[in-house]
């Protein structure tokens, strides 16, 4: 997929220029025009990819459109622009959004962001998983499911404000392994093709 | 409308969905990962109060991270377990020394939302796993607090292996009546069943014990009651669940409570309404969504189980109230017609002559029931906060951030009134006199429901806000909302 995309940049950049200049309608609000162009391009590429899975896997139309070296970066770029609208919505309805992770990624500043907590303490979080064989089990019966061999939980607690040089990456909302979780959740949800773009 | 899918959406290929991982995979938890815990102010004690939070269907240990960390920010340690009963889309189990075969996973177990004996049996099995895990969680937290826990099966790249040692002496998991149990949807049903079964199985009473026998063969005989969970006398959880345990039920789903195979448990009152407890239902909080509040059967079930069964009968009346169980069952047409249970309850209604009453003031405090206007079932989970556009236009929930803030304020006030020290909302002092008041529209858009009230019509009140959302909400017929059981997938 990568090598095919690298072959396309020269044509791609000119197509980008053509599209944006044809995009036409001069709005006095630069935010609006950036949003509308991105949205149109994104929806077109989305329809194209979803209806042509073979093409998507071989040519990566998003990267063709934007001339970026990988489909991942192309999608990131689209989401960066598209998600600006999500950010606006969040900040208009909540307390000022303050992201608590150590190293907010570029995307995390604009989409899928948690608002501030209501209480005065900073909050820490840690994942704990212990084998059930290491714990007392003073219950009438063992676990009804014999396959359950560990107990897994996440603690949230008032914490000491960490120094900014902390090296551990912030925990992600989707636990690892991420691709496994996302795939199963997608199956579970049954998202429609037309509504999937609301997620992104 | 697909009755089993709250989000009312359709996909054909999950692999396409996983081609858009970037937006979701970058989302970080709104809390400092692996930060060292802060010890409490000595004036408030040496330990933080504990809250146990049980997730619903399609959840896991992180899908309620916003409400859990919001609670923690008031001065609490919140433990959110990941249940391995098939209610997570997927959950992974790390290898242990006794099971070194590598990480295995458990996928989502699809169970119909249409009541039938098989469905009730399946949900009871899930509840048996969930309540067992919660009992074990208390044991784990007790070991962590007394410093005897060690190790962590999580990858050292994600979590330092000595993390459990940081919490030594910091978690109050032992004080009776001061550990809070909370849950959302199926997790709320789990919480309620857990609190009831632990409380009553620890107490001897002429009408108890709950049968310890679990049927070895699956039958349709409703006399064969299933024991969900039975801790031994020395279990940590038995000591902490009392008649004053704060119980927080977020958008409870009552279908699992209606199982005819746990009707004996359904016939028992909540511990808070035990005949000898004067405190009544004050520590119970149920916060619904307006979507579930409009679902008549579910809401009636909720009110049945949170009502004081001794409101109109003497405290010396039988402890097991068949009428209470029947009230939960009778709204389910499927189970009522094939049960024969109704005829049993009709003949069992015999109240003995009143004897000397215990000195309890009547009426006792009622359980608190609230819901915010224009809130979705998703609004109390992270889905509402992270995807407000989806929540607004598909699940019809406006302003999920405010919904969570109202939920957290109400929970903090319940804890405060139970004598559990928590801090107030930042900048607003340590009191919140209005959040649990029954006064209309105080705060704005917060509806108080009297447990004795008849079912309300779906909310059509317009208290401002987006007119598009108002139109959408008004057009949703109540029947559609009744069909919606859970934000679940296709069954």
Coordinates of C-alpha atoms in Angstrom, one line a residue, chain A residues 1 42 46 49-53 56-57 71-73 75-76 79-80 83 85-86 89-95 98-162 166 168-200, chain B residues 5 7-12 14 16-38 44 48 57-58 60-63 65-66 68-70 72-82 84 89-94 96 98-99 105-108 125 128-129 132-133 135-137 139-141 143-144 149-154 157-159 163-164 166-167 171 229-232 234-237 382-383 385-390 392 394 399 401 405 408 423-426 487-490:
Chain A
X1 CA 0.0 0.0 0.0
X42 CA -13.7 13.4 3.3
X46 CA -15.3 7.8 2.3
X49 CA -13.4 3.7 -0.1
X50 CA -16.5 2.0 1.4
X51 CA -17.9 1.1 -1.9
X52 CA -14.7 -0.1 -3.4
X53 CA -12.8 -2.2 -0.8
X56 CA -9.0 1.1 -0.9
X57 CA -6.6 -1.6 -0.1
X71 CA -3.0 6.4 4.1
X72 CA -2.7 6.8 7.9
X73 CA -1.3 10.3 7.6
X75 CA -6.7 10.1 7.4
X76 CA -5.0 11.8 10.3
X79 CA -9.6 14.0 11.0
X80 CA -7.5 16.9 12.2
X83 CA -12.6 17.1 14.1
X85 CA -16.1 20.8 14.7
X86 CA -16.2 18.3 17.5
X89 CA -19.1 21.5 20.3
X90 CA -17.2 20.2 23.4
X91 CA -15.9 23.6 24.4
X92 CA -19.3 25.2 24.1
X93 CA -21.2 22.9 26.3
X94 CA -18.7 22.0 29.0
X95 CA -16.3 23.5 31.5
X98 CA -8.4 20.5 30.2
X99 CA -6.7 17.3 29.1
X100 CA -5.1 15.5 31.9
X101 CA -2.7 13.2 30.1
X102 CA 1.0 13.7 30.1
X103 CA 1.5 14.1 26.4
X104 CA -1.6 15.0 24.5
X105 CA -1.3 14.0 20.9
X106 CA -2.2 16.4 18.2
X107 CA -5.5 14.6 17.6
X108 CA -6.4 14.4 21.3
X109 CA -6.5 18.2 21.4
X110 CA -9.4 18.2 18.9
X111 CA -11.6 15.1 19.2
X112 CA -12.5 12.5 21.8
X113 CA -11.5 14.7 24.6
X114 CA -12.8 14.5 28.2
X115 CA -13.9 17.7 30.0
X116 CA -12.5 18.8 33.3
X117 CA -13.5 17.0 36.5
X118 CA -15.8 18.6 39.0
X119 CA -13.8 17.9 42.1
X120 CA -10.7 19.6 43.4
X121 CA -8.2 16.7 43.4
X122 CA -6.1 15.6 40.4
X123 CA -6.9 12.1 39.5
X124 CA -4.5 9.2 38.8
X125 CA -5.4 5.8 37.3
X126 CA -3.7 2.4 37.3
X127 CA -4.6 -1.0 35.9
X128 CA -4.4 -4.0 38.2
X129 CA -4.7 -7.6 37.3
X130 CA -4.2 -10.3 39.9
X131 CA -4.5 -14.1 39.6
X132 CA -7.5 -15.4 41.5
X133 CA -5.3 -18.1 43.0
X134 CA -3.4 -15.4 44.9
X135 CA -6.5 -14.2 46.6
X136 CA -8.7 -15.6 49.4
X137 CA -12.0 -16.9 48.1
X138 CA -14.3 -17.2 51.1
X139 CA -17.4 -18.0 49.0
X140 CA -19.7 -21.0 49.0
X141 CA -18.7 -22.0 45.5
X142 CA -15.7 -21.3 43.2
X143 CA -16.2 -18.9 40.2
X144 CA -19.2 -20.1 38.2
X145 CA -17.0 -19.8 35.1
X146 CA -13.8 -21.9 35.4
X147 CA -12.1 -19.9 32.6
X148 CA -12.0 -16.9 34.8
X149 CA -8.4 -17.1 36.2
X150 CA -7.7 -13.5 36.9
X151 CA -9.4 -10.4 38.2
X152 CA -8.8 -7.2 36.3
X153 CA -9.8 -3.7 37.4
X154 CA -8.9 -0.1 37.0
X155 CA -8.4 2.2 40.0
X156 CA -9.1 6.0 39.9
X157 CA -7.8 7.9 42.8
X158 CA -6.7 11.3 44.0
X159 CA -3.1 11.6 43.0
X160 CA 0.1 13.7 43.4
X161 CA 0.4 15.9 40.4
X162 CA 3.1 14.1 38.3
X166 CA 7.2 11.4 33.5
X168 CA 5.2 6.3 31.0
X169 CA 2.8 7.0 28.2
X170 CA -0.7 8.0 29.2
X171 CA -3.2 5.1 29.3
X172 CA -5.5 5.0 26.3
X173 CA -9.3 4.9 26.6
X174 CA -9.3 1.8 24.4
X175 CA -7.2 -0.7 26.4
X176 CA -4.4 -2.7 24.7
X177 CA -4.5 -4.7 22.5
X178 CA -6.3 -1.8 20.8
X179 CA -6.9 -3.4 17.4
X180 CA -8.6 -6.4 19.1
X181 CA -10.8 -4.1 21.2
X182 CA -11.8 -1.9 18.3
X183 CA -12.6 -4.8 16.0
X184 CA -14.8 -6.5 18.5
X185 CA -16.5 -3.2 19.4
X186 CA -17.2 -2.5 15.7
X187 CA -18.8 -5.9 15.3
X188 CA -20.8 -5.4 18.4
X189 CA -22.1 -2.0 17.4
X190 CA -23.1 -2.7 13.9
X191 CA -22.3 0.8 12.7
X192 CA -23.9 1.8 9.4
X193 CA -21.7 2.9 6.6
X194 CA -23.5 6.2 6.3
X195 CA -23.1 6.9 10.0
X196 CA -19.6 5.6 10.5
X197 CA -18.2 9.0 9.6
X198 CA -19.8 10.4 12.7
X199 CA -17.3 8.3 14.6
X200 CA -14.5 9.8 12.8
Chain B
X5 CA -29.9 -1.6 19.1
X7 CA -27.8 3.3 18.6
X8 CA -30.1 2.2 15.7
X9 CA -27.3 1.8 13.3
X10 CA -26.1 -1.0 10.9
X11 CA -22.8 -2.1 9.6
X12 CA -21.8 -4.9 7.3
X14 CA -16.4 -4.6 11.2
X16 CA -13.9 -1.4 7.7
X17 CA -14.6 0.1 11.0
X18 CA -11.2 -0.9 12.3
X19 CA -9.7 0.9 9.4
X20 CA -10.5 4.1 11.3
X21 CA -8.6 3.4 14.4
X22 CA -6.8 6.7 14.6
X23 CA -9.6 8.7 16.1
X24 CA -10.4 6.2 18.8
X25 CA -7.0 4.8 19.6
X26 CA -5.4 8.2 20.4
X27 CA -8.0 9.0 23.1
X28 CA -6.4 9.1 26.5
X29 CA -8.0 8.5 29.8
X30 CA -8.7 11.8 31.5
X31 CA -6.5 10.9 34.4
X32 CA -2.7 10.7 35.1
X33 CA -1.6 7.2 34.3
X34 CA 0.4 5.5 37.0
X35 CA 0.6 8.7 39.2
X36 CA 1.4 8.2 42.8
X37 CA -1.7 8.4 45.1
X38 CA -2.1 11.4 47.3
X44 CA -10.4 13.7 57.2
X48 CA -9.9 7.5 51.1
X57 CA -23.4 -4.3 28.5
X58 CA -20.8 -3.3 25.9
X60 CA -15.4 -2.5 30.2
X61 CA -13.2 -1.1 32.9
X62 CA -12.6 2.1 31.0
X63 CA -15.9 2.9 29.4
X65 CA -13.7 6.5 33.1
X66 CA -15.2 10.0 33.1
X68 CA -15.3 7.3 37.8
X69 CA -12.6 9.9 37.7
X70 CA -15.0 12.7 38.4
X72 CA -12.4 10.2 42.4
X73 CA -11.6 14.0 42.0
X74 CA -13.9 14.6 45.0
X75 CA -11.7 12.4 47.2
X76 CA -12.6 8.8 46.6
X77 CA -10.9 5.6 45.3
X78 CA -13.1 4.1 42.6
X79 CA -12.5 0.6 41.5
X80 CA -14.0 -0.3 38.1
X81 CA -13.7 -4.1 37.4
X82 CA -13.8 -5.7 34.0
X84 CA -15.6 -11.7 32.4
X89 CA -17.2 -6.7 23.6
X90 CA -13.9 -8.4 24.4
X91 CA -11.8 -9.0 27.5
X92 CA -8.3 -10.4 27.7
X93 CA -7.0 -12.6 30.5
X94 CA -3.3 -12.5 31.2
X96 CA -0.7 -16.8 35.2
X98 CA -1.1 -21.8 36.9
X99 CA -2.4 -21.0 33.5
X105 CA -10.0 -13.7 25.6
X106 CA -13.7 -13.8 26.2
X107 CA -16.0 -12.3 23.6
X108 CA -19.4 -10.8 23.9
X125 CA -25.4 -17.0 34.9
X128 CA -23.5 -15.2 39.2
X129 CA -20.1 -14.4 37.6
X132 CA -18.6 -13.4 42.4
X133 CA -16.1 -11.1 40.8
X135 CA -16.9 -10.3 46.1
X136 CA -13.3 -11.2 45.0
X137 CA -12.6 -7.5 44.2
X139 CA -10.9 -9.3 48.9
X140 CA -8.3 -7.9 46.4
X141 CA -8.7 -4.4 47.7
X143 CA -5.2 -7.2 50.5
X144 CA -3.9 -4.2 48.7
X149 CA -0.9 -8.0 47.8
X150 CA 2.0 -8.1 45.4
X151 CA 2.7 -8.3 41.7
X152 CA 0.5 -7.3 38.8
X153 CA -0.1 -9.3 35.6
X154 CA -0.4 -6.2 33.5
X157 CA 5.5 -1.3 29.9
X158 CA 2.0 -0.1 30.9
X159 CA 2.0 -0.5 34.7
X163 CA 1.8 -0.4 41.7
X164 CA -0.3 -2.3 44.3
X166 CA 1.4 2.3 46.5
X167 CA -2.1 2.0 48.0
X171 CA -8.3 2.6 50.8
X229 CA -23.7 -15.4 45.3
X230 CA -23.1 -16.7 48.8
X231 CA -20.1 -15.3 50.7
X232 CA -18.9 -17.1 53.8
X234 CA -15.6 -14.2 57.1
X235 CA -15.7 -12.7 53.7
X236 CA -14.7 -9.0 53.5
X237 CA -17.8 -8.1 51.5
X382 CA -17.9 7.8 28.3
X383 CA -19.7 7.3 24.9
X385 CA -19.0 12.5 26.6
X386 CA -16.6 11.4 23.8
X387 CA -19.2 11.4 21.0
X388 CA -21.6 14.2 21.7
X389 CA -22.7 14.5 18.1
X390 CA -23.6 10.8 17.9
X392 CA -27.3 14.0 20.3
X394 CA -28.8 9.2 17.2
X399 CA -25.4 17.8 26.8
X401 CA -21.3 16.6 30.1
X405 CA -22.0 16.6 36.4
X408 CA -21.7 13.2 40.2
X423 CA -15.1 17.4 48.8
X424 CA -17.5 19.6 47.0
X425 CA -17.5 20.9 43.4
X426 CA -14.5 23.0 42.8
X487 CA -27.2 -0.2 23.9
X488 CA -26.5 -3.6 22.6
X489 CA -25.7 -5.2 19.3
X490 CA -27.9 -7.3 17.0

